[in-house]
Short mmCIF file of C-alpha atoms and ligand atoms in Angstrom, two decimals:
data_model
loop_
_atom_site.label_atom_id
_atom_site.label_comp_id
_atom_site.label_asym_id
_atom_site.label_seq_id
_atom_site.Cartn_x
_atom_site.Cartn_y
_atom_site.Cartn_z
CA MET A 60 -5.45 27.55 -37.67
CA ASN A 61 -5.39 30.12 -40.76
CA GLU A 62 -1.83 33.05 -40.94
CA GLU A 63 -3.88 35.83 -38.73
CA GLN A 64 -4.58 33.10 -36.10
CA ARG A 65 -0.99 32.43 -36.28
CA ASN A 66 0.27 35.46 -35.77
CA GLU A 67 -1.84 35.98 -33.16
CA LEU A 68 -0.70 32.76 -31.07
CA SER A 69 2.88 33.87 -31.40
CA GLN A 70 2.43 37.35 -29.74
CA ILE A 71 0.81 35.72 -27.03
CA ARG A 72 3.38 33.37 -26.36
CA GLU A 73 5.90 35.90 -26.94
CA LYS A 74 4.19 38.01 -24.40
CA SER A 75 4.21 34.50 -22.01
CA SER A 76 7.91 35.42 -21.80
CA ASP A 77 10.02 34.19 -18.80
CA GLU A 78 9.71 37.61 -17.54
CA GLY A 79 5.70 37.54 -17.25
CA ASN A 80 5.51 33.75 -16.12
CA LEU A 81 7.17 34.30 -13.13
CA GLU A 82 5.53 37.69 -12.51
CA ARG A 83 2.46 35.22 -12.81
CA ILE A 84 4.34 33.12 -10.42
CA LYS A 85 4.72 35.79 -7.61
CA GLN A 86 0.85 37.06 -8.84
CA LYS A 87 -0.35 34.34 -6.63
CA THR A 88 -0.16 35.96 -3.12
CA SER A 89 -2.45 33.89 -0.83
CA GLU A 90 -4.64 37.41 -0.74
CA ASP A 91 -5.05 36.75 -4.81
CA PHE A 92 -6.29 33.11 -3.80
CA MET A 93 -8.51 34.49 -0.45
CA GLN A 94 -10.45 36.57 -3.15
CA TYR A 95 -10.49 33.97 -5.44
CA PHE A 96 -11.73 31.29 -3.33
CA GLN A 97 -14.71 33.75 -2.52
CA THR A 98 -15.60 34.77 -5.94
CA THR A 99 -14.86 32.47 -9.11
CA TYR A 100 -13.91 29.00 -7.33
CA GLN A 101 -16.54 26.20 -7.19
CA PRO A 102 -14.59 23.25 -5.61
CA PRO A 103 -15.89 19.33 -6.85
CA ASN A 104 -18.76 18.69 -3.73
CA MET A 105 -19.05 14.85 -2.71
CA ARG A 106 -22.20 15.21 -2.02
CA ASP A 107 -23.02 16.62 -5.34
CA ALA A 108 -21.42 13.86 -6.40
CA GLN A 109 -23.56 11.03 -4.69
CA ARG A 110 -26.66 12.70 -5.96
CA ARG A 111 -27.47 10.23 -9.08
CA LYS A 112 -29.70 11.19 -12.05
CA LYS A 113 -31.42 8.81 -13.73
CA LYS A 114 -31.43 11.12 -17.38
CA ASP A 115 -29.56 9.04 -19.89
CA THR A 116 -25.95 9.72 -20.35
CA GLU A 117 -25.58 11.80 -23.92
CA VAL A 118 -22.99 9.75 -25.88
CA HIS A 119 -20.67 12.28 -28.50
CA TYR A 120 -19.05 11.39 -31.80
CA ASP A 121 -17.58 14.64 -32.32
CA PHE A 122 -14.55 15.50 -30.41
CA SER A 123 -12.13 17.71 -32.33
CA ILE A 124 -9.23 19.91 -31.21
CA PRO A 125 -10.89 23.55 -31.57
CA GLU A 126 -8.88 25.38 -34.65
CA ASP A 127 -7.27 27.95 -32.57
CA MET A 128 -5.11 24.85 -30.32
CA ASN A 129 -3.92 22.37 -33.64
CA LEU A 130 -0.49 23.41 -33.90
CA ALA A 131 -0.29 24.57 -30.31
CA GLY A 132 2.10 21.98 -29.21
CA GLN A 133 4.66 22.22 -32.04
CA GLY A 134 7.76 22.02 -31.28
CA LYS A 135 6.80 20.90 -27.90
CA LYS A 136 6.93 18.12 -25.00
CA TYR A 137 4.71 16.96 -22.70
CA MET A 138 4.90 13.80 -19.80
CA ILE A 139 2.41 12.64 -18.08
CA ARG A 140 3.41 10.72 -14.61
CA THR A 141 0.41 8.16 -14.61
CA TYR A 142 0.04 7.01 -10.55
CA GLY A 143 -3.20 4.25 -9.79
CA CYS A 144 -4.98 1.34 -11.65
CA GLN A 145 -5.55 0.62 -15.15
CA MET A 146 -8.15 2.89 -15.63
CA ASN A 147 -5.22 5.88 -14.93
CA GLU A 148 -2.88 4.18 -17.55
CA HIS A 149 -5.68 4.50 -20.10
CA ASP A 150 -6.84 7.84 -19.85
CA THR A 151 -3.00 8.55 -19.77
CA GLU A 152 -2.87 7.29 -22.98
CA VAL A 153 -5.78 9.30 -23.92
CA MET A 154 -4.41 12.42 -22.83
CA ALA A 155 -1.51 11.51 -24.79
CA GLY A 156 -3.34 11.26 -28.15
CA ILE A 157 -5.07 14.72 -27.44
CA PHE A 158 -1.25 16.30 -27.05
CA GLU A 159 0.04 14.19 -29.73
CA GLU A 160 -2.97 15.68 -32.02
CA MET A 161 -2.17 19.61 -30.53
CA GLY A 162 1.30 18.48 -31.85
CA TYR A 163 3.48 17.66 -28.74
CA GLU A 164 6.01 14.78 -28.44
CA SER A 165 6.09 12.61 -25.70
CA THR A 166 8.75 12.49 -22.99
CA SER A 167 10.30 10.64 -20.28
CA ASN A 168 13.15 13.47 -19.44
CA GLN A 169 11.26 16.38 -17.13
CA LYS A 170 14.00 18.82 -17.56
CA GLU A 171 13.23 19.06 -21.52
CA ALA A 172 9.05 18.64 -20.92
CA ASP A 173 6.91 22.19 -21.55
CA VAL A 174 3.96 20.50 -19.86
CA ILE A 175 4.36 18.03 -17.22
CA LEU A 176 0.56 16.23 -15.74
CA LEU A 177 0.06 13.99 -12.66
CA ASN A 178 -2.54 12.01 -13.27
CA THR A 179 -3.60 11.16 -9.34
CA CYS A 180 -4.91 8.74 -7.47
CA ALA A 181 -7.00 8.61 -4.20
CA ILE A 182 -7.72 4.79 -3.65
CA ARG A 183 -5.29 5.17 -0.20
CA GLU A 184 -3.30 7.83 1.75
CA ASN A 185 -0.26 6.71 0.75
CA ALA A 186 -0.88 6.80 -3.10
CA GLU A 187 -1.88 10.77 -2.10
CA ASN A 188 1.42 11.08 0.08
CA LYS A 189 3.23 10.08 -3.04
CA VAL A 190 1.90 12.81 -5.44
CA PHE A 191 2.45 15.83 -2.29
CA GLY A 192 5.80 14.90 -2.56
CA GLU A 193 5.82 14.99 -6.18
CA ILE A 194 4.35 18.09 -6.15
CA GLY A 195 7.40 19.48 -3.86
CA HIS A 196 9.87 18.52 -6.31
CA LEU A 197 8.16 19.95 -9.40
CA LYS A 198 8.47 23.31 -7.80
CA SER A 199 12.04 23.21 -8.18
CA LEU A 200 11.60 22.68 -12.14
CA LYS A 201 8.99 25.53 -12.21
CA VAL A 202 11.67 27.93 -10.82
CA GLU A 203 14.37 26.59 -13.29
CA ASN A 204 11.91 27.20 -16.39
CA PRO A 205 8.55 29.28 -15.76
CA ASN A 206 7.38 28.84 -18.76
CA LEU A 207 6.92 24.93 -18.06
CA ILE A 208 2.95 24.54 -17.14
CA LEU A 209 2.32 22.05 -14.09
CA GLY A 210 -1.16 20.06 -14.42
CA ILE A 211 -3.11 17.99 -11.26
CA CYS A 212 -5.49 15.61 -12.82
CA GLY A 213 -7.44 12.26 -12.21
CA CYS A 214 -9.07 11.08 -9.01
CA MET A 215 -7.15 13.34 -6.19
CA SER A 216 -8.38 16.42 -8.04
CA GLN A 217 -11.80 15.05 -7.35
CA GLU A 218 -11.58 15.89 -3.97
CA GLU A 219 -12.39 19.00 -2.54
CA SER A 220 -9.60 18.96 0.33
CA VAL A 221 -7.04 18.04 -2.34
CA VAL A 222 -8.31 21.09 -4.54
CA ASN A 223 -7.68 23.34 -1.72
CA ARG A 224 -4.69 22.32 -0.13
CA ILE A 225 -3.03 23.23 -3.91
CA LEU A 226 -5.10 26.07 -4.19
CA LYS A 227 -3.41 27.14 -0.70
CA LYS A 228 -0.10 25.28 -0.80
CA HIS A 229 0.99 24.83 -4.09
CA PRO A 230 -0.13 28.06 -6.08
CA PHE A 231 2.93 27.13 -8.47
CA ILE A 232 0.79 24.62 -10.32
CA ASP A 233 -0.73 26.11 -13.52
CA LEU A 234 -3.94 23.69 -14.28
CA ILE A 235 -6.24 21.59 -11.86
CA PHE A 236 -9.24 19.11 -13.61
CA GLY A 237 -10.74 16.18 -12.88
CA THR A 238 -12.24 12.89 -14.67
CA HIS A 239 -14.89 13.97 -16.14
CA ASN A 240 -13.76 16.72 -18.45
CA ILE A 241 -10.53 15.16 -19.82
CA HIS A 242 -12.01 15.84 -23.45
CA ARG A 243 -11.32 19.56 -22.69
CA LEU A 244 -7.84 19.69 -22.63
CA PRO A 245 -7.36 21.22 -25.40
CA GLN A 246 -9.07 24.34 -24.11
CA LEU A 247 -7.71 23.97 -20.76
CA MET A 248 -4.09 24.03 -21.90
CA LYS A 249 -5.21 27.63 -23.72
CA GLU A 250 -6.36 28.81 -20.29
CA ALA A 251 -3.02 27.73 -18.45
CA MET A 252 -0.62 28.99 -21.26
CA PHE A 253 -2.55 32.18 -21.96
CA GLY A 254 -4.22 33.19 -18.47
CA LYS A 255 -3.13 34.84 -15.08
CA GLU A 256 -4.63 32.64 -12.78
CA MET A 257 -4.81 29.11 -12.04
CA VAL A 258 -6.88 26.88 -14.05
CA VAL A 259 -9.33 25.12 -12.10
CA ASP A 260 -12.28 22.87 -13.95
CA VAL A 261 -13.29 20.06 -11.75
CA TRP A 262 -16.87 19.20 -12.37
CA SER A 263 -18.70 17.60 -9.47
CA LYS A 264 -20.77 15.48 -11.53
CA GLU A 265 -19.78 12.85 -14.45
CA GLY A 266 -20.14 14.45 -17.71
CA ASP A 267 -21.19 12.38 -21.10
CA ILE A 268 -19.45 9.81 -23.17
CA ILE A 269 -17.11 11.15 -25.41
CA GLU A 270 -16.24 8.38 -28.12
CA ASN A 271 -14.37 9.88 -30.76
CA LEU A 272 -10.92 10.63 -28.20
CA PRO A 273 -7.89 10.05 -30.04
CA ARG A 274 -5.43 7.72 -27.94
CA ALA A 275 -1.34 7.13 -28.32
CA ARG A 276 -1.58 3.39 -27.16
CA LYS A 277 1.46 2.15 -25.10
CA GLY A 278 3.03 -0.64 -27.15
CA ASN A 279 1.30 -2.49 -29.86
CA ILE A 280 0.75 -5.94 -27.83
CA LYS A 281 -1.66 -5.23 -25.39
CA ALA A 282 -4.75 -2.50 -25.61
CA TRP A 283 -7.18 -1.38 -22.92
CA VAL A 284 -10.32 -0.62 -23.59
CA ASN A 285 -12.99 1.33 -21.33
CA ILE A 286 -16.43 -0.68 -21.26
CA MET A 287 -17.92 1.50 -18.72
CA TYR A 288 -17.15 4.63 -16.23
CA GLY A 289 -18.03 5.14 -12.80
CA CYS A 290 -19.63 2.61 -10.08
CA ASP A 291 -22.46 3.18 -8.19
CA LYS A 292 -21.51 0.32 -5.68
CA PHE A 293 -19.95 2.81 -2.47
CA CYS A 294 -18.47 0.37 -0.86
CA THR A 295 -18.62 2.37 2.45
CA TYR A 296 -14.61 2.80 2.43
CA CYS A 297 -14.16 3.16 -0.93
CA ILE A 298 -13.65 6.66 -2.92
CA VAL A 299 -13.72 5.83 -6.31
CA PRO A 300 -17.81 6.49 -6.61
CA TYR A 301 -17.37 10.03 -5.51
CA THR A 302 -14.17 10.93 -7.97
CA ARG A 303 -15.63 8.83 -10.63
CA GLY A 304 -18.99 9.51 -11.07
CA LYS A 305 -22.06 7.33 -11.64
CA GLU A 306 -21.83 3.99 -13.94
CA ARG A 307 -22.27 4.89 -17.46
CA SER A 308 -21.76 2.04 -20.41
CA ARG A 309 -20.29 2.46 -23.40
CA MET A 310 -22.66 1.03 -26.33
CA PRO A 311 -21.65 -2.28 -27.59
CA GLN A 312 -21.51 -1.52 -31.12
CA ASP A 313 -18.93 0.92 -29.86
CA ILE A 314 -16.52 -0.89 -28.01
CA ILE A 315 -17.00 -4.09 -30.73
CA GLN A 316 -15.88 -2.12 -33.55
CA GLU A 317 -12.92 -1.02 -31.04
CA VAL A 318 -11.70 -4.24 -30.60
CA ARG A 319 -11.83 -4.97 -33.87
CA HIS A 320 -9.95 -2.15 -35.04
CA LEU A 321 -7.62 -3.50 -33.00
CA ALA A 322 -7.73 -7.20 -34.13
CA ALA A 323 -6.72 -5.62 -37.22
CA GLN A 324 -3.86 -3.52 -36.61
CA GLY A 325 -2.56 -6.74 -35.04
CA TYR A 326 -2.93 -6.64 -30.95
CA LYS A 327 -3.00 -9.62 -29.38
CA GLU A 328 -5.17 -8.84 -26.05
CA VAL A 329 -7.78 -6.73 -24.77
CA THR A 330 -8.61 -6.14 -21.31
CA LEU A 331 -12.24 -4.81 -20.84
CA LEU A 332 -11.99 -1.95 -18.00
CA GLY A 333 -14.58 -0.68 -15.76
CA GLN A 334 -14.53 -0.64 -11.77
CA ASN A 335 -17.49 -2.77 -11.90
CA VAL A 336 -17.65 -4.17 -15.11
CA ASN A 337 -19.76 -6.74 -13.78
CA SER A 338 -22.93 -3.87 -13.84
CA TYR A 339 -22.06 -3.26 -17.12
CA GLY A 340 -24.84 -2.33 -19.50
CA LYS A 341 -27.34 -2.33 -17.11
CA ASP A 342 -28.18 1.28 -17.31
CA LEU A 343 -28.58 1.35 -21.17
CA ASN A 344 -31.54 -0.66 -20.14
CA ILE A 345 -31.81 -3.05 -23.08
CA GLY A 346 -31.13 -6.26 -21.52
CA TYR A 347 -27.75 -6.54 -22.58
CA GLY A 348 -24.80 -7.41 -20.41
CA LEU A 349 -20.62 -8.84 -19.49
CA GLY A 350 -22.12 -12.05 -20.86
CA ASP A 351 -23.85 -11.44 -24.02
CA LEU A 352 -20.49 -8.80 -24.70
CA MET A 353 -18.13 -11.02 -23.69
CA ASP A 354 -20.13 -13.95 -26.52
CA GLU A 355 -19.64 -11.06 -29.23
CA LEU A 356 -15.84 -10.82 -28.17
CA ARG A 357 -15.40 -14.30 -28.58
CA SER A 358 -15.85 -14.59 -32.73
CA ILE A 359 -13.57 -11.81 -33.48
CA ASP A 360 -9.99 -12.72 -34.42
CA ILE A 361 -8.21 -11.87 -31.78
CA PRO A 362 -6.72 -14.03 -29.24
CA ARG A 363 -6.90 -12.98 -25.73
CA VAL A 364 -9.84 -10.83 -24.10
CA ARG A 365 -10.02 -9.97 -20.25
CA PHE A 366 -11.98 -7.65 -18.16
CA THR A 367 -11.44 -5.95 -14.89
CA THR A 368 -12.75 -5.55 -12.17
CA SER A 369 -15.42 -7.46 -11.41
CA HIS A 370 -17.70 -7.64 -8.35
CA PRO A 371 -19.12 -11.01 -6.69
CA ARG A 372 -22.59 -9.44 -6.55
CA ASP A 373 -23.18 -9.14 -10.32
CA PHE A 374 -21.29 -11.86 -11.12
CA ASP A 375 -23.78 -14.13 -13.21
CA ASP A 376 -24.61 -16.94 -14.80
CA ARG A 377 -24.17 -15.63 -18.66
CA LEU A 378 -21.03 -14.68 -17.71
CA VAL A 379 -19.98 -18.15 -15.76
CA GLU A 380 -21.25 -19.67 -19.15
CA VAL A 381 -20.08 -17.46 -22.08
CA LEU A 382 -15.71 -18.08 -19.95
CA ALA A 383 -16.45 -21.74 -20.25
CA LYS A 384 -17.08 -21.67 -23.59
CA GLY A 385 -13.07 -21.16 -24.00
CA GLY A 386 -11.06 -19.64 -27.23
CA ASN A 387 -10.10 -16.25 -26.37
CA MET A 388 -11.75 -15.76 -23.21
CA LEU A 389 -9.10 -16.56 -20.52
CA ASP A 390 -8.58 -18.65 -17.29
CA HIS A 391 -8.41 -15.85 -15.13
CA ILE A 392 -10.74 -14.11 -13.33
CA HIS A 393 -9.97 -11.49 -10.81
CA LEU A 394 -12.69 -11.28 -7.84
CA PRO A 395 -12.07 -8.82 -5.13
CA VAL A 396 -13.04 -10.54 -1.85
CA GLN A 397 -12.56 -7.89 0.09
CA SER A 398 -12.97 -9.87 3.74
CA GLY A 399 -13.67 -13.15 4.66
CA ASN A 400 -16.07 -12.54 7.55
CA THR A 401 -19.99 -12.03 6.62
CA ASP A 402 -20.27 -9.15 9.23
CA VAL A 403 -17.18 -7.20 8.15
CA LEU A 404 -18.85 -7.38 4.74
CA LYS A 405 -21.74 -6.06 5.61
CA ILE A 406 -19.97 -3.48 7.25
CA MET A 407 -17.98 -3.06 3.75
CA GLY A 408 -21.31 -2.54 1.97
CA ARG A 409 -20.48 -5.80 -0.39
CA LYS A 410 -23.93 -6.80 -0.62
CA TYR A 411 -22.55 -10.54 -0.52
CA SER A 412 -21.52 -12.74 2.46
CA ARG A 413 -19.00 -15.60 2.52
CA GLU A 414 -20.97 -17.86 1.33
CA GLU A 415 -22.34 -16.35 -1.08
CA TYR A 416 -18.98 -15.11 -2.76
CA LEU A 417 -17.74 -18.97 -2.03
CA ASP A 418 -20.58 -20.27 -3.97
CA LEU A 419 -20.02 -17.90 -6.77
CA VAL A 420 -16.17 -19.66 -6.96
CA ARG A 421 -18.13 -23.07 -6.43
CA LYS A 422 -19.81 -22.20 -9.78
CA ILE A 423 -16.62 -20.93 -11.53
CA ARG A 424 -14.60 -24.05 -10.51
CA LEU A 425 -17.42 -25.76 -12.38
CA ALA A 426 -17.06 -24.47 -15.40
CA MET A 427 -14.03 -23.39 -15.43
CA PRO A 428 -11.89 -26.39 -13.82
CA GLY A 429 -8.38 -24.66 -14.27
CA ALA A 430 -8.76 -21.19 -13.49
CA THR A 431 -7.31 -18.84 -11.61
CA LEU A 432 -8.65 -16.90 -8.99
CA THR A 433 -6.87 -13.87 -8.13
CA THR A 434 -8.30 -11.61 -5.63
CA ASP A 435 -8.09 -8.00 -3.83
CA ILE A 436 -8.63 -7.78 0.00
CA ILE A 437 -7.97 -5.71 3.13
CA VAL A 438 -7.09 -5.72 6.70
CA GLY A 439 -7.66 -3.67 9.42
CA PHE A 440 -11.37 -3.15 8.22
CA PRO A 441 -12.68 -0.44 11.31
CA ASN A 442 -12.90 -2.58 14.78
CA GLU A 443 -11.97 -6.20 12.50
CA THR A 444 -11.32 -8.33 15.40
CA GLU A 445 -8.74 -11.42 15.38
CA GLU A 446 -11.37 -13.28 14.64
CA GLN A 447 -12.76 -12.24 11.58
CA PHE A 448 -9.00 -11.81 10.40
CA GLN A 449 -9.14 -15.13 10.48
CA ASP A 450 -12.37 -15.93 8.26
CA THR A 451 -10.19 -14.14 5.61
CA LEU A 452 -6.97 -16.53 6.38
CA SER A 453 -9.21 -19.81 6.01
CA LEU A 454 -11.30 -17.81 2.68
CA VAL A 455 -8.18 -17.03 1.14
CA GLU A 456 -7.03 -20.70 1.93
CA GLU A 457 -10.39 -22.21 0.81
CA VAL A 458 -10.89 -20.53 -2.70
CA GLY A 459 -7.09 -21.34 -3.28
CA PHE A 460 -6.55 -17.79 -4.89
CA GLU A 461 -2.83 -17.84 -6.51
CA ALA A 462 -2.20 -14.18 -5.79
CA ALA A 463 -4.03 -11.13 -3.95
CA TYR A 464 -3.35 -7.64 -3.85
CA THR A 465 -3.65 -6.87 -0.16
CA PHE A 466 -3.71 -3.69 1.17
CA ILE A 467 -4.57 -2.01 5.43
CA TYR A 468 -7.38 -0.21 5.03
CA SER A 469 -7.00 3.68 4.47
CA PRO A 470 -9.78 6.28 6.27
CA ARG A 471 -10.89 8.16 2.66
CA ASP A 472 -12.39 11.69 3.38
CA ASN A 473 -16.01 12.18 3.48
CA THR A 474 -16.96 8.18 3.04
CA PRO A 475 -18.89 6.39 5.88
CA ALA A 476 -16.08 4.07 6.72
CA ALA A 477 -13.91 7.29 7.30
CA LYS A 478 -16.78 8.23 10.24
CA MET A 479 -16.25 4.70 11.90
CA LYS A 480 -14.39 4.56 15.10
CA ASP A 481 -11.61 1.86 15.05
CA ASN A 482 -10.32 0.00 17.75
CA VAL A 483 -7.42 -2.01 15.83
CA SER A 484 -3.39 -0.58 15.72
CA MET A 485 -1.93 0.38 13.41
CA GLU A 486 0.88 -2.60 14.52
CA GLU A 487 -1.83 -4.72 14.61
CA LYS A 488 -3.09 -4.19 11.04
CA LYS A 489 0.82 -4.04 9.56
CA ASP A 490 0.37 -8.12 11.95
CA ARG A 491 -2.37 -8.89 9.77
CA LEU A 492 -1.08 -7.30 6.71
CA HIS A 493 2.48 -9.15 7.46
CA ARG A 494 0.29 -12.88 7.89
CA LEU A 495 -2.07 -13.11 5.58
CA ASN A 496 0.87 -11.98 2.76
CA LYS A 497 2.75 -14.86 4.12
CA LEU A 498 -0.19 -17.27 3.19
CA VAL A 499 -0.68 -15.43 -0.13
CA ASN A 500 3.35 -16.07 -1.00
CA GLN A 501 2.82 -19.76 0.14
CA GLN A 502 -0.13 -20.38 -2.05
CA SER A 503 1.27 -19.01 -5.35
CA ALA A 504 4.75 -20.63 -4.52
CA ASP A 505 2.65 -23.86 -4.49
CA ALA A 506 0.16 -22.68 -7.76
CA MET A 507 4.08 -21.96 -9.94
CA SER A 508 5.85 -25.19 -9.07
CA LYS A 509 2.36 -27.15 -10.75
CA TYR A 510 3.93 -25.63 -13.68
CA GLU A 511 7.27 -27.31 -13.75
CA GLY A 512 8.12 -29.41 -16.81
CA GLU A 513 4.69 -28.64 -18.52
CA VAL A 514 4.91 -26.85 -21.63
CA VAL A 515 2.62 -23.31 -21.44
CA ASP A 516 1.37 -20.57 -24.10
CA VAL A 517 3.24 -17.40 -23.75
CA LEU A 518 1.96 -14.18 -25.29
CA VAL A 519 5.32 -12.38 -25.45
CA GLN A 520 5.30 -8.97 -24.45
CA GLY A 521 9.75 -7.62 -24.39
CA GLU A 522 12.29 -7.27 -22.43
CA SER A 523 12.32 -8.56 -18.90
CA LYS A 524 11.88 -5.95 -16.37
CA ASN A 525 14.72 -6.77 -14.57
CA ASN A 526 16.88 -8.31 -16.98
CA PRO A 527 17.58 -7.15 -20.59
CA ASP A 528 18.34 -10.47 -22.21
CA VAL A 529 15.69 -12.41 -20.91
CA LEU A 530 12.12 -12.02 -22.95
CA ALA A 531 9.17 -12.07 -20.39
CA GLY A 532 5.47 -12.60 -21.10
CA TYR A 533 1.93 -13.62 -19.87
CA THR A 534 0.50 -17.13 -20.11
CA LYS A 535 -3.83 -17.60 -20.11
CA ARG A 536 -3.78 -18.13 -16.39
CA ASN A 537 -2.00 -14.75 -15.82
CA LYS A 538 1.08 -16.06 -14.94
CA LEU A 539 4.56 -14.33 -15.67
CA VAL A 540 7.00 -16.42 -17.67
CA ASN A 541 10.59 -15.32 -18.42
CA PHE A 542 12.82 -17.16 -20.91
CA ARG A 543 15.63 -16.73 -23.69
CA ALA A 544 14.32 -16.82 -27.23
CA PRO A 545 15.06 -14.12 -30.34
CA ASP A 546 13.40 -10.62 -30.21
CA ALA A 547 11.31 -11.89 -33.13
CA VAL A 548 9.20 -13.71 -31.19
CA ILE A 549 7.84 -10.43 -29.23
CA GLY A 550 4.22 -10.38 -30.12
CA LYS A 551 4.05 -13.76 -30.73
CA ILE A 552 2.16 -16.52 -28.61
CA VAL A 553 5.09 -19.38 -28.75
CA PRO A 554 5.56 -22.49 -26.37
CA VAL A 555 7.68 -22.64 -23.63
CA ARG A 556 8.60 -25.38 -21.03
CA ILE A 557 9.05 -23.85 -17.31
CA THR A 558 11.85 -25.12 -16.19
CA LYS A 559 11.81 -23.28 -12.15
CA ALA A 560 9.01 -21.97 -10.51
CA LYS A 561 9.26 -19.16 -8.40
CA THR A 562 7.14 -17.52 -6.11
CA TRP A 563 5.83 -14.85 -8.49
CA SER A 564 6.79 -15.85 -11.54
CA LEU A 565 8.38 -19.10 -13.57
CA ASP A 566 11.53 -19.34 -15.63
CA GLY A 567 11.20 -20.90 -19.09
CA GLU A 568 12.59 -22.43 -22.26
CA LEU A 569 11.39 -21.89 -25.88
CA VAL A 570 10.43 -24.86 -27.30
CA GLU A 571 11.59 -25.04 -30.72
CA GLU A 572 9.49 -28.14 -32.18
CA LYS A 573 6.02 -28.71 -32.67
CA VAL A 574 4.28 -29.40 -29.59
CA GLU A 575 0.81 -29.53 -27.61
CA VAL A 576 0.16 -26.70 -25.55
CA LYS A 577 -1.33 -26.49 -22.44
N1 5AD B 110 -8.22 1.45 2.07
C1 5AD B 110 -7.82 0.09 1.78
N2 5AD B 110 -7.59 -0.55 0.20
C2 5AD B 110 -8.75 -0.04 -0.13
N3 5AD B 110 -9.40 -0.52 -1.64
C3 5AD B 110 -9.98 0.39 -2.23
N4 5AD B 110 -10.76 1.26 -1.32
C4 5AD B 110 -9.97 1.54 -0.08
C5 5AD B 110 -9.24 2.00 1.21
N5 5AD B 110 -10.18 3.08 1.54
C6 5AD B 110 -8.65 -1.55 -1.78
C7 5AD B 110 -9.89 -2.30 -2.50
C8 5AD B 110 -10.30 -2.33 -3.77
C9 5AD B 110 -8.73 -2.37 -4.23
C10 5AD B 110 -9.05 -1.44 -5.51
O1 5AD B 110 -8.16 -0.74 -3.90
O2 5AD B 110 -9.48 -3.59 -1.85
O3 5AD B 110 -10.37 -3.49 -4.43
FE1 SF4 B 111 -15.07 1.17 -4.75
FE2 SF4 B 111 -16.98 -0.44 -4.30
FE3 SF4 B 111 -16.94 0.46 -6.69
FE4 SF4 B 111 -15.12 -1.43 -6.21
S1 SF4 B 111 -17.15 -2.02 -6.51
S2 SF4 B 111 -15.22 0.38 -7.29
S3 SF4 B 111 -14.18 -1.17 -4.30
S4 SF4 B 111 -17.35 1.50 -4.77
#
């Protein structure tokens, strides 16, 4: 940015003084918005999002902050509140990286923030309610500090109904953008800082892959690495294929380079991210899949490589064969089943039966006898009978899941399941969830109890969330272990003897002498 541009920027900043901004809020009357609706505003469109083109996604390596926004954040602070899955957590790291390249510093104190973004989740209604509650709280901050920029991004922004609700009921929001145009954050910030109207930039269709986005990663031990974006599965209950767009895989060499770079920086674990990682590579048409990628990552000097989330339908033999080789491949597979009943699976659009799922589990168990299996389950899908629910319970027992994320079905706008009539009462759904959780807890506790007296390898993450005097970390089988040790072991993989098993975690003590580790 040259002298002239700097002067221009400071003049614009002066103009957007408190008074000016209060004026901006006042200007946002409903009449203005109705006019805005009818003229410039294009809502994100679910039907457009569903139309998937064959056209190859383009990959760009030329991201840069526009010159006039290079220093826009100097002396200013940003805060991003993240809801939902690891994909969102990682998107937050990218947005944080962009803010920091613009000169912003991060803060966790909302009172001192110059910009607050809510990176939202749309997967279930309660996730959305939390965000709307938070938007309500933010209003008072905006009144206190009219220069504050408030933005909503992430999956909820991709929903037409959400954008319309914000436009009508929360006009003090400055900026709404979706999941496909995070790389435009500098331009969007500029429009939000200096424009008069709420900036809405939500794309119905996914964009290209932008490779060289900056990332301000949380911590220096574990890192997330996107391997693909979007989902083409269209399970009938799920909003993700609409909010995240069609499946787009990153090129293998870009992923491998990123993992190598993380290894060189001293990271100990990477988690490969995608909504359906087992589809990785299909859109590239180069006969290369997740198994091939994992096999290449095996030779990188990083102790642990995980991936999430899997879809049983695409989990192929090649991947099982590579995971069985061990090394930095971990003994834990998260394999969402959703239901144990074939008819329900069919209506869910999962494209596998109970038997096919159990066959896959047998294959995995044969190749990786000690592996931990965990899952996701939805109860109370429209018209699910007690018998069908019993099939879910029996499958949980048969597989021996050691943990599960369990949910009550939540109808999502414009998904096929939301149009189905439902004869299951909320009381019944809650009761099923309760019964399922009781079984899962029991299985988790049983699996934990087997570790008492054993020595396990723990990647030490840092202080335990509940007790700062204790350190915490995970085993290769994804068991949380708490133990006392000097801070010097943080970031290392150390042997720990398990002294006590709890339902969801293990207590242990550091093994000082050299012992053989399980
Ligand atoms: N209602 C309840 N749970 C859902 N999930 C996805 N969509 C819904 C919905 N509409 C669950 C699935 C998925 C996990 C991430 O969230 O179990 O695997
Ligand atoms: Fe949603 Fe199914 Fe895609 Fe998972 S695989 S993100 S549940 S549509």
